[in-house]
CSV table of C-alpha atoms in Angstrom, one decimal:
chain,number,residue,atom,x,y,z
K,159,UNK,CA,0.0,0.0,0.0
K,160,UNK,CA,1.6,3.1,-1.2
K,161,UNK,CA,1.0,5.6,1.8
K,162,UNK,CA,2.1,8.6,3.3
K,163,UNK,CA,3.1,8.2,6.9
K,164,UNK,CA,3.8,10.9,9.5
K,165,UNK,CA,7.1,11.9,9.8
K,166,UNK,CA,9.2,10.1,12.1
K,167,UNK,CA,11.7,11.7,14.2
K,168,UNK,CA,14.5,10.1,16.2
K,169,UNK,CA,13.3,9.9,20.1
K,170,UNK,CA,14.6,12.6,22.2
K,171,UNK,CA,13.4,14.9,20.0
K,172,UNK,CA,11.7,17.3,22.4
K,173,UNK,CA,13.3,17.3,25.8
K,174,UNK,CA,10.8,17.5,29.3
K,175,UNK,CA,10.8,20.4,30.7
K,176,UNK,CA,9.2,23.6,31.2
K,177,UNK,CA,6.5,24.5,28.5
K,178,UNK,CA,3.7,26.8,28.6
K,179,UNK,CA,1.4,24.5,30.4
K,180,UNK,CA,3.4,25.5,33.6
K,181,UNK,CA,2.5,29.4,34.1
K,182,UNK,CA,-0.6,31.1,34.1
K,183,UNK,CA,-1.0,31.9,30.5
K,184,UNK,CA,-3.3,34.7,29.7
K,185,UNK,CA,-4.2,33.7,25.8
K,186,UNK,CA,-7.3,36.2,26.1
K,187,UNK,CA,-5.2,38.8,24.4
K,188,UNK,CA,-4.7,36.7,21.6
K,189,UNK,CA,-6.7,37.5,18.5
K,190,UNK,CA,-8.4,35.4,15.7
K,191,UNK,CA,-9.6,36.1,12.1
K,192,UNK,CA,-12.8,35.5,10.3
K,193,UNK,CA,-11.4,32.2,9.4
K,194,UNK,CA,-10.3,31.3,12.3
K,195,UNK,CA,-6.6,31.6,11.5
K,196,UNK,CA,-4.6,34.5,13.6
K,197,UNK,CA,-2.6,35.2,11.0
K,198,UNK,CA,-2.0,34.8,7.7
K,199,UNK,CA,1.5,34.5,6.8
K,200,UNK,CA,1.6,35.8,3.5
K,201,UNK,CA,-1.0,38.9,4.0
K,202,UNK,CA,1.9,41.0,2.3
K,203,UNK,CA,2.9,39.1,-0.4
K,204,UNK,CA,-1.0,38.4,-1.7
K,205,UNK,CA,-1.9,39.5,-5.5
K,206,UNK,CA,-4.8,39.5,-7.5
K,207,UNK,CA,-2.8,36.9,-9.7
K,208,UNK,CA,-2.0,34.5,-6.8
K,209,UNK,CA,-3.1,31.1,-7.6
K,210,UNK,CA,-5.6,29.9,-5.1
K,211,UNK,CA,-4.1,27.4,-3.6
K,212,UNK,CA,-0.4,28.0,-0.9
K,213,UNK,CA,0.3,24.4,-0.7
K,214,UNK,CA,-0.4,21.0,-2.5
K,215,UNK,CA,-0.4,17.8,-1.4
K,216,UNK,CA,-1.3,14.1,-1.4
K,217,UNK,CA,-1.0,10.9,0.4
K,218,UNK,CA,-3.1,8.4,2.4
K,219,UNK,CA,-5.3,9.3,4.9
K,220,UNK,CA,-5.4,7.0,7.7
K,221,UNK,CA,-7.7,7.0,10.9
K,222,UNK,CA,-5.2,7.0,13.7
K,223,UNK,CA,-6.4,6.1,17.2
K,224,UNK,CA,-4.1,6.7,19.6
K,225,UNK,CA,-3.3,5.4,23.8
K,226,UNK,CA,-1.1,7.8,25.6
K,227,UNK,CA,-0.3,7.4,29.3
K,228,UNK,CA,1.3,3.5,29.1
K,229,UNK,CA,4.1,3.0,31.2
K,230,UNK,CA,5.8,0.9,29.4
K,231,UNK,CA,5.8,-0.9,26.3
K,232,UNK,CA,2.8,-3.8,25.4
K,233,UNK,CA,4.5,-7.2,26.6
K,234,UNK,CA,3.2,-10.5,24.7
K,235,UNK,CA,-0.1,-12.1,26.3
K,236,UNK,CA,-0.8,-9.6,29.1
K,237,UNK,CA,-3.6,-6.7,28.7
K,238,UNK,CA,-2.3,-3.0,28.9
K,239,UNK,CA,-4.7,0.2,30.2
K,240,UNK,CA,-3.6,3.1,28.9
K,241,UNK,CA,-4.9,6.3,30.6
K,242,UNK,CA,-5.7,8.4,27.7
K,243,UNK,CA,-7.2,7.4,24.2
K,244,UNK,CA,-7.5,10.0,21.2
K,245,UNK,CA,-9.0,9.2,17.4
K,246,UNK,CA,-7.8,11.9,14.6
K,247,UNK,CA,-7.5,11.6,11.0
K,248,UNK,CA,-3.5,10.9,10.6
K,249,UNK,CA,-1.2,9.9,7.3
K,250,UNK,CA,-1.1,13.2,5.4
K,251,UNK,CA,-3.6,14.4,7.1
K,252,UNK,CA,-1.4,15.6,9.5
K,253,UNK,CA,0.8,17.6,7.5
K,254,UNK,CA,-2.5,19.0,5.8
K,255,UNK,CA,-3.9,20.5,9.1
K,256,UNK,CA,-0.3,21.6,10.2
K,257,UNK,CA,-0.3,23.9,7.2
K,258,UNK,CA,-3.8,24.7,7.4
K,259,UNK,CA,-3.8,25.6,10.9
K,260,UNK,CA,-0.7,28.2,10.1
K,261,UNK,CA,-3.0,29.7,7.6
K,262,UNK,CA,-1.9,28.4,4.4
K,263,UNK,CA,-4.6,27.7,2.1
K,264,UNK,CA,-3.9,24.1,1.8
K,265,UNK,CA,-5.7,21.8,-0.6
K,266,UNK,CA,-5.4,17.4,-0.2
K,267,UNK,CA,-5.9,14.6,-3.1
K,268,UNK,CA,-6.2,11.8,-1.0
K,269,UNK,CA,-8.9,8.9,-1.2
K,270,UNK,CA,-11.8,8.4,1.3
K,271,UNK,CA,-13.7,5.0,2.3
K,272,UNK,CA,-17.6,5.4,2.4
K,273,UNK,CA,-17.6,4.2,6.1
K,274,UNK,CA,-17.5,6.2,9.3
K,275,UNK,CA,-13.9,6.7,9.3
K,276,UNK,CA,-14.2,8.1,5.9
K,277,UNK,CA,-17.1,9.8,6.9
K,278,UNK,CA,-15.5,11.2,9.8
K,279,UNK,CA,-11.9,12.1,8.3
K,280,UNK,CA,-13.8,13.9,5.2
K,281,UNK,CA,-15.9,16.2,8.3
K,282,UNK,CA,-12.8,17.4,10.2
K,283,UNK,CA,-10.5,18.4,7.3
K,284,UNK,CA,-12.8,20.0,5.1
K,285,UNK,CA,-15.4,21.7,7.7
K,286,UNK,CA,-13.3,21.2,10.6
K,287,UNK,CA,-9.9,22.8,9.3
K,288,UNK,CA,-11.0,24.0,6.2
K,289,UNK,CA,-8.6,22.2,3.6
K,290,UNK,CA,-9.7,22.0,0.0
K,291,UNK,CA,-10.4,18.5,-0.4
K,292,UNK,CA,-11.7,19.0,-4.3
K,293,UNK,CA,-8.9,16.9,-5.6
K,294,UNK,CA,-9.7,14.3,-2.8
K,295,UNK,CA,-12.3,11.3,-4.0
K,296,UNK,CA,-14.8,8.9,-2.3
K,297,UNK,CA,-14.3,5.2,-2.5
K,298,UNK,CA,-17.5,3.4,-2.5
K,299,UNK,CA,-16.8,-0.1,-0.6
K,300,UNK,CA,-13.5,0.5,0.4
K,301,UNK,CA,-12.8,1.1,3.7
K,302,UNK,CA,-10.6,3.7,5.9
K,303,UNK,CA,-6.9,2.4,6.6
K,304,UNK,CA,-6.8,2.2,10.2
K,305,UNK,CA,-3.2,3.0,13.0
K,306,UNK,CA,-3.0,2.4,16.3
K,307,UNK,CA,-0.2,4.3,18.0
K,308,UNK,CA,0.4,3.6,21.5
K,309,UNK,CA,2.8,6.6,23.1
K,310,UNK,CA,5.1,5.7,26.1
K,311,UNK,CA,8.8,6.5,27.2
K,312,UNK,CA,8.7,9.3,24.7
K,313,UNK,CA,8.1,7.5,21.8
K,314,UNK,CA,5.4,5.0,19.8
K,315,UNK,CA,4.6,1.6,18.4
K,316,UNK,CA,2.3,1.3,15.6
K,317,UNK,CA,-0.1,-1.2,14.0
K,318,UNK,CA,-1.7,-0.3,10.8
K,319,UNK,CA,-4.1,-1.6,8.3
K,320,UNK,CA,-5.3,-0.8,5.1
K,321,UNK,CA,-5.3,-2.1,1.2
K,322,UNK,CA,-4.7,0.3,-1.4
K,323,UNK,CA,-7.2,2.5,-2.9
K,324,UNK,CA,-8.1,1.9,-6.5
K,325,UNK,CA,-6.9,5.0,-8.5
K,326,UNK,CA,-9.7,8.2,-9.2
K,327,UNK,CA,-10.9,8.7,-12.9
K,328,UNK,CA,-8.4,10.5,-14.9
K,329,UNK,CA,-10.7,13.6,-14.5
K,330,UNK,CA,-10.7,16.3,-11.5
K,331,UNK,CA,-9.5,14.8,-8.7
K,332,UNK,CA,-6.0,13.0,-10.3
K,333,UNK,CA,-3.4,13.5,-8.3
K,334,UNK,CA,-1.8,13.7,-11.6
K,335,UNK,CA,-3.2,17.0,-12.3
K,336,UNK,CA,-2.7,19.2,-9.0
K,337,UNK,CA,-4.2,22.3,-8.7
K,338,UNK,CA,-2.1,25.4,-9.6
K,339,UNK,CA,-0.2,26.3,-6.1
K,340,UNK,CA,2.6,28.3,-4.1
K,341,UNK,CA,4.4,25.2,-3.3
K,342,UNK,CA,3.6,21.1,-2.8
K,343,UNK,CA,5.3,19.0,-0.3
K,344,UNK,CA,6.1,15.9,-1.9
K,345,UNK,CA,7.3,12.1,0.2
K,346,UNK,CA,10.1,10.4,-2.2
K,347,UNK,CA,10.6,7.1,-1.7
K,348,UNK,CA,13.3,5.1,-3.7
K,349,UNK,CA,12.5,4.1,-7.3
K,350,UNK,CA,9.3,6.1,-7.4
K,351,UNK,CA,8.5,8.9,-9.8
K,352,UNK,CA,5.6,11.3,-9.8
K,353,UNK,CA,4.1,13.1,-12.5
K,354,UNK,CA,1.9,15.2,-10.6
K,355,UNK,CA,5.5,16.2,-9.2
K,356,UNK,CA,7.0,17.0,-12.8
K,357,UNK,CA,3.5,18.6,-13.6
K,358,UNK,CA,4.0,21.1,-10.6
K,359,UNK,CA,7.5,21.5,-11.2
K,360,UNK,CA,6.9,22.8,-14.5
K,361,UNK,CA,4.4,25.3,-13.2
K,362,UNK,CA,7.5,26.9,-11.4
K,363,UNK,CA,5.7,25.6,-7.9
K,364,UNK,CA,8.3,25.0,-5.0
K,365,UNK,CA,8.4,21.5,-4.0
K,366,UNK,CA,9.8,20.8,-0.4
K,367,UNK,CA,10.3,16.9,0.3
K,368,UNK,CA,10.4,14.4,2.9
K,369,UNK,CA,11.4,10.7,3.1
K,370,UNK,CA,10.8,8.0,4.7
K,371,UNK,CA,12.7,5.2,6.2
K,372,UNK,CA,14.3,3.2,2.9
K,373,UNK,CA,12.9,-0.6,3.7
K,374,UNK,CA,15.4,-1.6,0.5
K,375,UNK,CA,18.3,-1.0,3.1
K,376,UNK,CA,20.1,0.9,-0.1
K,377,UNK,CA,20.2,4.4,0.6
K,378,UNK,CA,21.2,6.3,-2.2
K,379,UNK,CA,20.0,9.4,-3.3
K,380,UNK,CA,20.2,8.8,-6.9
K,381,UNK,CA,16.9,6.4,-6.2
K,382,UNK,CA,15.2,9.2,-5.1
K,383,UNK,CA,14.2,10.1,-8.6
K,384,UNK,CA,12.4,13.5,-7.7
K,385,UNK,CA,14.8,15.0,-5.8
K,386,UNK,CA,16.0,16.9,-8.8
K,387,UNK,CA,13.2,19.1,-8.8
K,388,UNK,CA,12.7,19.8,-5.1
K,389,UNK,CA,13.9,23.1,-3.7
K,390,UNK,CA,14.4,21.6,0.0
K,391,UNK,CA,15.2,18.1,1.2
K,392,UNK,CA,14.0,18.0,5.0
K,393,UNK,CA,15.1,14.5,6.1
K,394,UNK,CA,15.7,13.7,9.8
K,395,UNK,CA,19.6,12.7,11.0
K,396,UNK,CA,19.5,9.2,10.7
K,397,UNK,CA,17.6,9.4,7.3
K,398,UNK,CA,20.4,12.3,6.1
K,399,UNK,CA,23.1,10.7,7.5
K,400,UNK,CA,22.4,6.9,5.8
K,401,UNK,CA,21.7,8.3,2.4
K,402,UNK,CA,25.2,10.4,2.3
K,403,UNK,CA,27.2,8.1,4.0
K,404,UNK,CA,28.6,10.3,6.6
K,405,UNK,CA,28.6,10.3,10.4
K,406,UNK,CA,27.9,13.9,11.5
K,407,UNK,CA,24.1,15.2,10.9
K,408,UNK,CA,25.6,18.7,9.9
K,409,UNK,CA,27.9,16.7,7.7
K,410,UNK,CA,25.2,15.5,6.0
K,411,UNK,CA,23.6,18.7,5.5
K,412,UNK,CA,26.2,20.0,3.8
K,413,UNK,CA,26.4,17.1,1.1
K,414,UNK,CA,22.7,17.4,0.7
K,415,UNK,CA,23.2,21.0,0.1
K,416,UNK,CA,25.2,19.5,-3.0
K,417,UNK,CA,22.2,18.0,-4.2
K,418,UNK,CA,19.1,20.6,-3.3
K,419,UNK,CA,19.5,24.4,-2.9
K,420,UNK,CA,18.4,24.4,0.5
K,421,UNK,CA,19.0,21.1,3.0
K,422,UNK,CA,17.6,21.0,6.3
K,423,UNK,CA,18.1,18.6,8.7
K,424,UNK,CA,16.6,17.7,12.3
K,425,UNK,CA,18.9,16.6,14.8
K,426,UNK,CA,16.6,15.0,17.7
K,427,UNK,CA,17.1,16.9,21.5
K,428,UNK,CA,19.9,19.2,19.6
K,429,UNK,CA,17.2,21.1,17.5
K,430,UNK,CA,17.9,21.3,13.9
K,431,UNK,CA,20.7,22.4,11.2
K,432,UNK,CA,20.2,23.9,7.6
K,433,UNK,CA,22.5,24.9,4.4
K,434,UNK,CA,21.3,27.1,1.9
K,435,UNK,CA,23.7,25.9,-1.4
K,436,UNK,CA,22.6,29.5,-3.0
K,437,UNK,CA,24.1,31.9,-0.1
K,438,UNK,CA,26.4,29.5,1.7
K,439,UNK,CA,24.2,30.4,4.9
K,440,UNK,CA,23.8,27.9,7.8
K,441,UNK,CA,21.8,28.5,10.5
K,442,UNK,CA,21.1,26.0,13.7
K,443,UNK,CA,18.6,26.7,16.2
K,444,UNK,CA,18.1,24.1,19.6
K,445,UNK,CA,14.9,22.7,20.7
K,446,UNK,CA,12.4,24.1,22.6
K,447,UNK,CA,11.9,21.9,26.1
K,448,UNK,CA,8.0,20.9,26.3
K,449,UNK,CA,6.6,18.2,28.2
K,450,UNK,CA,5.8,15.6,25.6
K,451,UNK,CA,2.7,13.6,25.6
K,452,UNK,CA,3.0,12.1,22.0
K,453,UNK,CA,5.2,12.7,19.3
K,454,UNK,CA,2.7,11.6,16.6
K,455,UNK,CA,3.0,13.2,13.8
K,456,UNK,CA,6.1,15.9,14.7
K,457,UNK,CA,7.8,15.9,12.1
K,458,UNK,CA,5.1,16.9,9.5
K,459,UNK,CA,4.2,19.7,11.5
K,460,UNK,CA,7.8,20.9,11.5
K,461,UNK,CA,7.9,20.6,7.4
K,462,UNK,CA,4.7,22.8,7.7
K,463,UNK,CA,6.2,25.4,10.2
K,464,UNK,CA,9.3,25.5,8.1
K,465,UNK,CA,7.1,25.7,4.6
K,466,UNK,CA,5.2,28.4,6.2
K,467,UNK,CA,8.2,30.5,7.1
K,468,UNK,CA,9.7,30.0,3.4
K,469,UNK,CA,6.7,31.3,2.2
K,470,UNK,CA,6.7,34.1,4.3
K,471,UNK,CA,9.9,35.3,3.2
K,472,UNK,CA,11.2,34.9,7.0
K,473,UNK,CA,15.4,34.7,7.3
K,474,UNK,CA,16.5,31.0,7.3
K,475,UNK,CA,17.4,31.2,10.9
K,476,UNK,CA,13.8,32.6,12.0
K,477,UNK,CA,12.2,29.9,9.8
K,478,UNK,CA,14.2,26.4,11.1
K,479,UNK,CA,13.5,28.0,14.8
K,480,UNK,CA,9.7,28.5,14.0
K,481,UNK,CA,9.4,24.9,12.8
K,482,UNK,CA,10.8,23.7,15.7
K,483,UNK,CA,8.5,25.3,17.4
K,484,UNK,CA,5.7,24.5,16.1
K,485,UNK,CA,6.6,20.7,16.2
K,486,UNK,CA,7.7,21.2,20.1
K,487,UNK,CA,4.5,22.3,20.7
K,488,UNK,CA,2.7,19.5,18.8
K,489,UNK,CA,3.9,16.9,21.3
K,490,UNK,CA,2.0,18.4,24.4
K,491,UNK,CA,-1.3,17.2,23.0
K,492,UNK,CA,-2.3,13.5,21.1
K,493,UNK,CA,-2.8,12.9,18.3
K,494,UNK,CA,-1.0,13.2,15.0
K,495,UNK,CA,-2.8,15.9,13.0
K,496,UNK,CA,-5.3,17.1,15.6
K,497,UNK,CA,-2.3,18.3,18.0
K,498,UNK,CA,-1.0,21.1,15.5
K,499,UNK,CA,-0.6,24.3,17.1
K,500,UNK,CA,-2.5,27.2,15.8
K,501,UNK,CA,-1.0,30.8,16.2
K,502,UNK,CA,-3.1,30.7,19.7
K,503,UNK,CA,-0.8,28.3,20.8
K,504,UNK,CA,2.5,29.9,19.2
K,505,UNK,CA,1.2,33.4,21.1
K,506,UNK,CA,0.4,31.8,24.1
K,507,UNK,CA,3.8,30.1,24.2
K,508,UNK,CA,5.7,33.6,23.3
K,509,UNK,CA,3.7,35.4,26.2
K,510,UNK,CA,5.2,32.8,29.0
K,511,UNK,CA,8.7,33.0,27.5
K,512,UNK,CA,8.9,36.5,28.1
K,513,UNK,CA,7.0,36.6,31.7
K,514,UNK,CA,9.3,33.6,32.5
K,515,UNK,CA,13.0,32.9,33.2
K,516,UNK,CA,13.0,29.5,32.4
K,517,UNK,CA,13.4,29.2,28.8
K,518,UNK,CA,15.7,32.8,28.0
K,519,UNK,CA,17.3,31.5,25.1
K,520,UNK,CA,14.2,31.3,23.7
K,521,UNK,CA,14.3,35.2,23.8
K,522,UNK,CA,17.0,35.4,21.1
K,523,UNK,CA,15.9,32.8,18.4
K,524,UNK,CA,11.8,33.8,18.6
K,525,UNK,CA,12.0,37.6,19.2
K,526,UNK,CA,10.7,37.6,15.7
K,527,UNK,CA,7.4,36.3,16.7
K,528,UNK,CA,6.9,40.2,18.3
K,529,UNK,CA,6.1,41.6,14.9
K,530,UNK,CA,4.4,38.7,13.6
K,531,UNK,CA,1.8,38.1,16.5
K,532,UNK,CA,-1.3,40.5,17.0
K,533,UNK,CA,-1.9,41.9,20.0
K,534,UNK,CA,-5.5,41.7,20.1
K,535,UNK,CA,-9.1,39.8,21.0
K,536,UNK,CA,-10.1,36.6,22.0
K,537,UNK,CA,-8.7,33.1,21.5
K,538,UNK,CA,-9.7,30.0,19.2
K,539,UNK,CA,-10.2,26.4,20.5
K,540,UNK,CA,-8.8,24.3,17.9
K,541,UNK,CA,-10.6,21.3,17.8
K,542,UNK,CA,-8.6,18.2,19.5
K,543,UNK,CA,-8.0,14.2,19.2
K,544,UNK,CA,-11.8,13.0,20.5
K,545,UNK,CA,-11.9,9.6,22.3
K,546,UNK,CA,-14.7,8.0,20.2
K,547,UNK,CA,-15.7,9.4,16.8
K,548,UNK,CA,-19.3,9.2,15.8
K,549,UNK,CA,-21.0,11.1,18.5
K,550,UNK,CA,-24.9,11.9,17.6
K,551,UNK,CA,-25.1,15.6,16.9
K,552,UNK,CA,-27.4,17.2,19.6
């Protein structure tokens, strides 16, 4: 089954410690806009000509239900309780409502069972998050892939299930034919090409890319047949530091920077590294300490916090800290793509660091944040993981 997983990042990641959930946060100061978004990042740079679309992209949408609070890991032929259970639409989905909830106009092909997962994924992406889902299609008889995730020790194990979707009509809907758009994040995987990726390409779209883990043991970044095309490779240490044969993460970087004009690289509790092969810049920025309650889904919401910033025009620096960010604070709720922080949470976050002494060298990576946040009106609830889909509306 050919699907698009969240992003895995190496545990450690995001270190415990003191996050926002430990002061008195006043997010009542923080404001929202008619859509629900408290900014949008590219308010300046939006024309009349603009296609109508920020960012593209496709995958499998899974149904991820998730058990958080297990102490330790399942052990063969004895029954675990975990202490908190949370059900979210998951697979790209996650890096779809990262983006969305950033305020990128975000549109999805992905296929949909006709069940209640379907059902129920479908609901909280298009009227829940407000993604474009007109490229998406509905599979009659075919039902939802399904992941459980169970989150302990900082990490996860996952079971999943699913059969590939037959492909959509050559008509709208194809990934082949993506919509006209700012940028598309694309998932290479060795000896797979994409024409929907040329197609975009040729449009003069920016591509970012992720990978995934390489089950052919191979590694080589000549397999990765679309990387050609991509303006940013964003693979995690391990997966940078397999496919280019070094044993430093930053070394890695730099070779990848051979290969893509801009390589960025995540580097577990040390943060995260980039080279831009254009300017010669580098920038490295640490993590931000958060008590983590799932890592689910991280890693897409760090490509979506550092696709946003590119956008944006930010300074390469400004955009590898505001991914990690938005990734550290991902991990405080669970869930996989229902756990993406809006701009309430990246507000409320910057409000503590600066009425508190325990994260100040937060004060020098994020002071940027002062001219991009509002100062104004009231906050909104993003909706979270739910414990049982399919309530009765009342």
């Amino acid at each position: 089954m050919r699907e698009r997983r969240e992003r895995r990042e190496p545990a450690g990641w995001h270190t415990a410690g003191a996050g926002h959930r430990n002061g008195a946060v006043d997010t009542t100061a923080v404001g929202t806009t008619a859509h629900g978004h408290l900014v949008d990042p590219l308010a300046r740079l939006r024309t009349a000509g603009d296609p109508p679309v920020d960012v593209y992209l496709t995958g499998t949408v899974f149904l991820d239900i998730i058990f958080t609070g297990l102490d330790s890991a399942p052990v063969r032929g004895t029954e675990s309780w975990a202490r908190g259970m949370g059900s979210s639409p998951g697979g790209v989905a996650n890096m779809a409502t990262a983006l969305a909830r950033l305020g990128l106009r975000t549109s999805l092909a992905a296929a949909f069972g006709d069940d209640m997962y379907g059902d129920y994924c479908w609901d909280s992406l298009q009227n829940g998050e407000g993604i474009d889902l007109s490229p998406s299609h509905r599979v009659p008889g075919w039902h939802s892939p399904v992941t459980v995730s169970m989150a302990y020790e900082g990490e996860r194990t996952m079971v999943s299930h699913g059969h590939e979707a037959p492909p959509p009509d050559l008509e709208e809907g194809a990934p082949t034919h993506p919509p006209p758009s700012r940028a598309c994040v694309a998932a290479l995987a060795p000896g797979r090409q994409e024409d929907w990726i040329a197609t975009a390409a040729r449009r003069g779209t920016r591509i970012f890319a992720d990978v995934g883990w390489d089950d052919t043991g191979r590694w080589e970044l000549s397999a990765l047949a679309d990387l050609g095309r991509c303006e940013a490779f964003l693979p995690n240490a391990e997966e940078a530091m397999r496919y280019t044969r070094t044993d430093c993460p930053r070394a890695a970087a730099r070779a990848l920077a051979e290969k893509v004009p801009l390589a960025v690289v995540t580097l577990g509790a040390e943060g995260a590294y980039a080279v831009d092969a254009g300017t010669g810049e580098t920038a490295s920025v640490p993590a931000i300490e958060v008590e983590a309650l799932d890592p689910t889904g991280a890693g897409d919401v760090f490509v979506a916090g550092f696709v946003t910033g590119t956008l944006a025009g930010w300074p390469l620096a400004d955009r590898l800290a505001f991914a990690g960010l938005t990734a550290a604070l991902s991990v405080q709720e669970f869930g996989g793509s229902l756990s993406a922080p809006g701009w309430v949470e990246v507000a409320a976050w910057w409000q503590h660091v600066k009425a508190y002494d325990d994260q100040v060298a937060a004060l020098r990576h994020y002071a940027f944040l002062d001219d991009l946040l509002p100062a104004a009106a009231r906050p909104w609830p993003l909706r979270r993981a739910v414990p049982t889909i399919g309530f009765r509306q009342h």
